[in-house]
Amino acid sequence: MPNKDPSELVCKGVVIGTPRTYGNRRSEDIWRNAIVAGQWEGATPLQTICTPLHLDFEFRINPQSVSYNKNVSSNGPDLDTMVIGALAGLTDSRNPLRPTLRLLGHAGLCKCVTASKQIVECDTLSGFSLHVRQGSTMQFDKSVMVDPLSFFVERQSLRSDRRRAVQQAAEKANVNGFRAPKNSRIKITLAFAEGVTRNPLSADWLEAVIDGLGASHVNSERFFDGPPTQQFGYDDSVVYRLICAQIHDLPPELGLHVSVKNL
């Protein structure tokens, strides 16, 4: 977990609006504009930060919002894709026409991100709160190894098909048949070895790892409920808390540690 010493606080903000994921430019830009219009406290004016950081997100979700067009789970949108969507509205964009706060130089600066989601009953309560703190890569927290599901993924296997690599590692480790059906709420902690990727918060990494976990076989079922719309399309909306950190002290042959427990 990141050090939450108030002296390390760089800035904080509150955004009001319907949290979006990514994949639809019109929807993305609505959400990006809401982030730009948020209440932000910190350096005045806010300047682009280019130093290592820790971010703490608290999302508030109304799954019944008309903005979702009845196209999300009763648990709301997936937490990993909301993190990706929010970062797009916070980071410096190569396209000057896209709305963004340009608070962060790039997402790779985020050495630890915590995210949680809470269900609310109206759109006026929806949005997120964010605390941005100074922080660097972290030591591996061995206490997560006692979680109901805990496993390492080799660095070499992540260089080819990382979804399949995580899926296979989860299946090998999950001897107790731990699952996360749609009526559960879980926490996932991801510890990425420093240097395995420049940005573990990209869709190619963060979403891929959770997709691989969700598709892993648990007896005759999968880790997350289905049915999937594609090979790795299982329902990970049950993730209510997520920690994604870059770790500097994993053995060189290991690229990732994944741990999961119920909330």
CSV table of C-alpha atoms in Angstrom, one decimal, residues 9 11 18 23 39 63 75 85 91 117 134 151 154 159 174 203 229 243 250 253 257-258:
chain,number,residue,atom,x,y,z
A,9,LEU,CA,0.2,15.1,-1.2
A,11,CYS,CA,-2.9,17.6,-5.4
A,18,THR,CA,-20.9,9.4,-15.0
A,23,GLY,CA,-13.5,2.7,-26.7
A,39,GLN,CA,-12.7,20.7,-8.5
A,63,PRO,CA,-25.4,1.5,-12.6
A,75,ASN,CA,-22.1,-3.8,-10.2
A,85,GLY,CA,-10.6,6.0,-18.8
A,91,THR,CA,-2.5,12.7,-18.8
A,117,LYS,CA,-15.9,1.8,-6.4
A,134,GLN,CA,4.7,11.7,-4.4
A,151,PHE,CA,0.5,-16.6,-7.8
A,154,GLU,CA,7.1,-15.6,-15.2
A,159,ARG,CA,6.3,-11.2,-23.4
A,174,ASN,CA,-5.9,-22.2,-7.7
A,203,ALA,CA,-5.2,-1.7,-21.6
A,229,THR,CA,-18.8,-12.6,-25.7
A,243,ILE,CA,-4.2,-2.1,-6.4
A,250,LEU,CA,11.0,-9.3,-7.4
A,253,GLU,CA,12.7,-14.2,-13.7
A,257,HIS,CA,2.4,-11.3,-8.8
A,258,VAL,CA,-1.4,-11.5,-8.6
